[in-house]
Amino acid sequence: QVHLVESGGASVQAGGSLRLACQVSGFTYSTYSLGWFRQAPGREREGVAAIDNDGATSYADSVKGRFTVSADTDKNILYLQMNSLKSEDTAMYYCAARVATPAHMMLATADSDFGFWGQGTQVTVSS
């Protein structure tokens, strides 16, 4: 059974940095690809970043150049390094897994295609 647990969310000032982590268990990286999503109050959930089992990555335009997704396959941890945070980055952040898919396709697909989700970690950015 695939299991995902996020951590690292916090309240920070605009311009600050955070690193989110997602402990992953129950699957092999050759089988699944991983992504980060976020949902702010009153808004739809949106894809933020994705990494496939070849290590290729993709990002939403709103976070390009500020966020970096990476995976430590030895420790089974997915990371999201977030720099130059803005108030509009405030949201609940989720990691999710789906069957192996090229990174450039992942954020363009429906988030319902991701079959496994964590419980989320809150990021609040104050200006």
Backbone as numpy.savetxt, mean C-alpha at the origin, in Angstrom:
# Nx Ny Nz CAx CAy CAz Cx Cy Cz
-3.93 -19.89 4.27 -4.78 -18.70 4.27 -3.89 -17.46 4.27
-4.14 -16.57 3.32 -3.38 -15.33 3.24 -3.81 -14.40 4.37
-2.84 -13.81 5.03 -3.11 -12.92 6.16 -2.22 -11.70 6.05
-2.83 -10.50 6.22 -2.11 -9.25 6.07 -2.36 -8.38 7.30
-1.30 -7.82 7.88 -1.44 -6.97 9.05 -0.60 -5.72 8.85
-1.27 -4.55 8.78 -0.57 -3.29 8.59 -0.15 -2.68 9.92
0.88 -1.85 9.87 1.32 -1.08 11.03 2.06 0.15 10.54
2.31 1.08 11.47 3.12 2.24 11.14 2.35 3.53 10.96
1.02 3.46 10.95 0.26 4.68 10.81 0.42 5.59 12.02
0.33 6.90 11.79 0.52 7.87 12.87 0.01 9.23 12.42
0.07 10.18 13.34 -0.23 11.58 13.03 1.07 12.32 12.84
1.21 13.01 11.72 2.45 13.75 11.42 2.12 15.12 10.85
3.11 15.99 10.87 2.96 17.30 10.26 3.19 17.21 8.76
2.57 18.11 8.02 2.80 18.18 6.58 4.30 18.35 6.32
4.77 17.66 5.30 6.19 17.67 4.98 6.96 16.56 5.63
6.35 15.87 6.57 7.01 14.79 7.28 6.98 13.48 6.51
7.49 12.44 7.16 7.60 11.12 6.54 7.06 10.05 7.48
6.60 8.97 6.88 6.18 7.78 7.60 6.54 6.56 6.76
6.76 5.44 7.44 6.91 4.19 6.73 5.88 3.20 7.26
5.01 2.78 6.37 4.03 1.76 6.72 4.61 0.38 6.42
4.19 -0.58 7.21 4.60 -1.97 6.99 3.38 -2.86 6.95
3.48 -3.93 6.20 2.41 -4.91 6.09 3.04 -6.29 6.21
2.80 -6.95 7.35 3.31 -8.31 7.55 2.41 -9.26 6.79
3.02 -10.05 5.93 2.27 -10.94 5.05 2.56 -12.39 5.42
1.55 -13.22 5.39 1.75 -14.64 5.63 0.76 -15.44 4.79
1.08 -16.70 4.56 0.15 -17.61 3.92 0.25 -17.71 2.41
1.28 -17.09 1.80 1.42 -17.24 0.36 2.87 -17.06 -0.04
3.17 -17.42 -1.27 4.50 -17.22 -1.82 4.46 -16.09 -2.84
5.58 -15.36 -2.92 5.60 -14.18 -3.77 5.49 -14.51 -5.25
5.74 -15.74 -5.63 5.60 -16.10 -7.03 4.14 -16.23 -7.43
3.26 -16.31 -6.45 1.84 -16.55 -6.69 1.01 -15.27 -6.62
1.43 -14.31 -5.79 0.62 -13.12 -5.54 1.40 -11.83 -5.81
0.65 -10.78 -6.09 1.18 -9.43 -6.16 0.52 -8.61 -5.06
1.17 -7.51 -4.65 0.73 -6.74 -3.48 0.51 -5.28 -3.81
-0.41 -4.67 -3.09 -0.67 -3.26 -3.32 -1.04 -2.53 -2.04
-0.91 -1.22 -2.08 -1.36 -0.33 -1.01 -2.53 0.50 -1.54
-3.56 0.61 -0.73 -4.72 1.41 -1.04 -4.97 2.37 0.12
-5.79 3.38 -0.13 -6.18 4.27 0.96 -7.61 4.72 0.75
-8.23 5.07 1.87 -9.59 5.59 1.81 -9.74 6.69 2.84
-10.08 7.87 2.35 -10.34 9.01 3.22 -11.85 9.09 3.48
-12.24 9.71 4.60 -13.67 9.82 4.91 -14.44 10.47 3.77
-15.54 9.84 3.37 -16.38 10.39 2.34 -15.87 10.21 0.93
-14.78 9.47 0.78 -14.20 9.27 -0.55 -14.08 7.79 -0.84
-13.99 7.47 -2.14 -13.81 6.08 -2.54 -12.38 5.62 -2.25
-12.25 4.32 -2.07 -10.93 3.75 -1.89 -10.13 3.89 -3.18
-8.86 4.23 -3.08 -8.04 4.40 -4.27 -6.73 3.63 -4.13
-6.24 3.15 -5.25 -4.96 2.48 -5.26 -3.84 3.50 -5.17
-2.83 3.19 -4.38 -1.72 4.12 -4.15 -0.44 3.62 -4.80
-0.11 2.36 -4.55 1.14 1.80 -5.06 1.00 0.29 -5.14
1.77 -0.31 -6.04 1.71 -1.76 -6.21 3.09 -2.30 -6.57
3.30 -3.56 -6.22 4.56 -4.23 -6.57 4.22 -5.66 -6.97
4.80 -6.10 -8.08 4.49 -7.45 -8.53 5.61 -8.41 -8.14
5.45 -9.67 -8.51 6.39 -10.68 -8.04 7.72 -10.64 -8.79
7.85 -9.73 -9.76 9.15 -9.48 -10.39 9.83 -8.25 -9.79
9.16 -7.61 -8.84 9.71 -6.42 -8.21 9.39 -5.12 -8.93
8.65 -5.19 -10.02 8.23 -3.97 -10.70 7.19 -3.24 -9.86
7.19 -1.92 -9.96 6.28 -1.11 -9.15 5.45 -0.17 -10.00
4.35 0.29 -9.45 3.53 1.32 -10.08 2.93 2.19 -9.00
2.62 3.44 -9.37 2.13 4.42 -8.39 0.99 5.24 -8.97
0.11 5.68 -8.08 -0.87 6.68 -8.47 -0.15 8.00 -8.74
-0.69 8.78 -9.67 -0.05 10.05 -10.02 0.10 10.95 -8.80
-0.84 10.87 -7.88 -0.85 11.78 -6.73 0.31 11.52 -5.76
0.95 10.36 -5.87 2.02 10.03 -4.92 3.37 9.81 -5.60
3.41 9.86 -6.91 4.67 9.62 -7.62 5.73 10.61 -7.17
6.92 10.09 -6.93 8.03 10.92 -6.49 8.06 11.15 -4.98
6.99 10.78 -4.29 6.92 10.97 -2.83 6.85 9.64 -2.08
6.18 8.66 -2.66 5.99 7.36 -2.02 6.83 6.30 -2.73
7.30 5.33 -1.96 8.05 4.22 -2.52 7.55 2.92 -1.91
7.18 1.98 -2.76 6.73 0.66 -2.29 7.89 -0.33 -2.46
8.04 -1.20 -1.49 9.10 -2.21 -1.56 8.65 -3.44 -0.77
9.34 -4.54 -1.01 9.00 -5.79 -0.33 10.27 -6.48 0.14
10.29 -6.88 1.39 11.36 -7.71 1.92 10.85 -9.14 1.90
11.26 -9.88 0.87 10.72 -11.22 0.70 11.25 -12.21 1.72
12.38 -11.90 2.35 12.91 -12.78 3.40 12.06 -12.68 4.65
11.63 -11.45 4.98 10.85 -11.22 6.19 9.35 -11.20 5.92
8.97 -11.31 4.63 7.56 -11.27 4.24 6.88 -9.98 4.70
7.54 -8.86 4.44 6.98 -7.56 4.81 6.92 -6.67 3.58
5.78 -6.05 3.40 5.57 -5.04 2.36 5.68 -3.67 3.03
6.40 -2.74 2.40 6.58 -1.41 2.96 5.99 -0.34 2.04
5.64 0.77 2.65 5.30 1.97 1.89 6.00 3.14 2.58
7.06 3.62 1.96 7.76 4.80 2.47 7.07 6.03 1.92
6.62 6.90 2.81 5.88 8.09 2.41 6.64 9.33 2.85
7.07 10.11 1.90 7.81 11.36 2.17 7.01 12.56 1.70
7.40 13.72 2.17 6.74 14.98 1.78 5.23 14.86 1.90
4.78 14.38 3.03 3.36 14.13 3.23 2.56 15.42 3.18
1.35 15.30 2.64 0.42 16.43 2.51 -0.86 16.10 3.27
-1.62 17.13 3.57 -2.87 16.90 4.29 -3.81 15.98 3.51
-3.73 16.06 2.18 -4.61 15.21 1.37 -4.19 13.74 1.37
-3.07 13.42 2.00 -2.68 12.01 2.17 -3.37 11.38 3.38
-4.07 12.18 4.15 -4.77 11.65 5.31 -5.81 10.62 4.88
-5.72 9.42 5.44 -6.61 8.33 5.06 -6.28 7.11 5.89
-7.16 6.12 5.79 -6.85 4.79 6.27 -6.13 4.07 5.14
-4.98 3.49 5.44 -4.18 2.80 4.44 -4.29 1.29 4.64
-4.49 0.60 3.52 -4.66 -0.85 3.54 -3.64 -1.49 2.60
-3.15 -2.66 2.99 -2.41 -3.47 2.03 -3.34 -4.59 1.55
-3.07 -5.05 0.35 -3.93 -6.06 -0.26 -3.12 -6.95 -1.17
-3.62 -8.16 -1.38 -2.95 -9.14 -2.23 -3.92 -9.68 -3.28
-3.37 -9.98 -4.45 -4.15 -10.59 -5.52 -3.26 -11.55 -6.28
-3.86 -12.37 -7.09 -3.07 -13.31 -7.88 -2.08 -12.52 -8.72
-0.95 -13.14 -9.02 0.16 -12.46 -9.69 -0.31 -11.69 -10.92
0.00 -10.40 -10.91 -0.42 -9.48 -11.97 0.70 -8.48 -12.20
1.01 -8.12 -13.44 2.04 -7.10 -13.67 1.71 -5.81 -12.96
2.72 -5.17 -12.39 2.51 -3.97 -11.58 1.77 -2.87 -12.35
2.11 -2.70 -13.64 1.51 -1.59 -14.38 0.01 -1.79 -14.60
-0.48 -2.99 -14.37 -1.91 -3.26 -14.54 -2.67 -3.20 -13.22
-1.97 -3.33 -12.11 -2.66 -3.57 -10.84 -3.54 -2.41 -10.41
-3.04 -1.18 -10.48 -3.82 -0.05 -9.98 -4.96 0.32 -10.94
-4.92 -0.22 -12.14 -5.98 0.08 -13.10 -7.14 -0.89 -12.98
-6.96 -1.96 -12.21 -8.03 -2.94 -12.07 -8.88 -2.61 -10.85
-10.03 -3.22 -10.79 -10.93 -2.98 -9.66 -10.31 -3.50 -8.38
-10.47 -2.76 -7.31 -9.90 -3.25 -6.05 -10.60 -4.51 -5.58
-11.77 -4.81 -6.14 -12.42 -6.08 -5.82 -11.65 -7.27 -6.37
-10.70 -7.02 -7.28 -9.86 -8.10 -7.78 -8.81 -8.52 -6.76
-8.63 -7.70 -5.74 -7.72 -8.06 -4.65 -8.52 -8.89 -3.64
-8.13 -10.13 -3.50 -8.94 -11.04 -2.69 -8.65 -11.01 -1.21
-7.51 -10.39 -0.84 -7.10 -10.41 0.57 -6.71 -9.00 1.01
-7.20 -8.61 2.18 -7.00 -7.26 2.70 -6.59 -7.30 4.16
-5.78 -6.31 4.55 -5.49 -6.11 5.96 -6.59 -5.27 6.60
-6.39 -4.99 7.89 -7.42 -4.25 8.64 -7.24 -2.74 8.52
-6.10 -2.29 8.02 -5.86 -0.87 7.82 -5.06 -0.23 8.94
-4.37 0.86 8.60 -3.65 1.67 9.58 -3.86 3.14 9.22
-4.16 3.96 10.23 -4.56 5.36 9.99 -3.35 6.27 9.85
-3.38 7.08 8.81 -2.38 8.13 8.62 -3.10 9.47 8.63
-2.66 10.37 9.50 -3.24 11.70 9.60 -2.13 12.72 9.44
-2.31 13.61 8.46 -1.31 14.63 8.18 -1.94 15.99 8.45
-1.35 16.73 9.36 -1.88 18.04 9.71 -1.02 19.13 9.08
-1.69 20.18 8.64 -0.97 21.28 7.98 -0.67 22.41 8.94
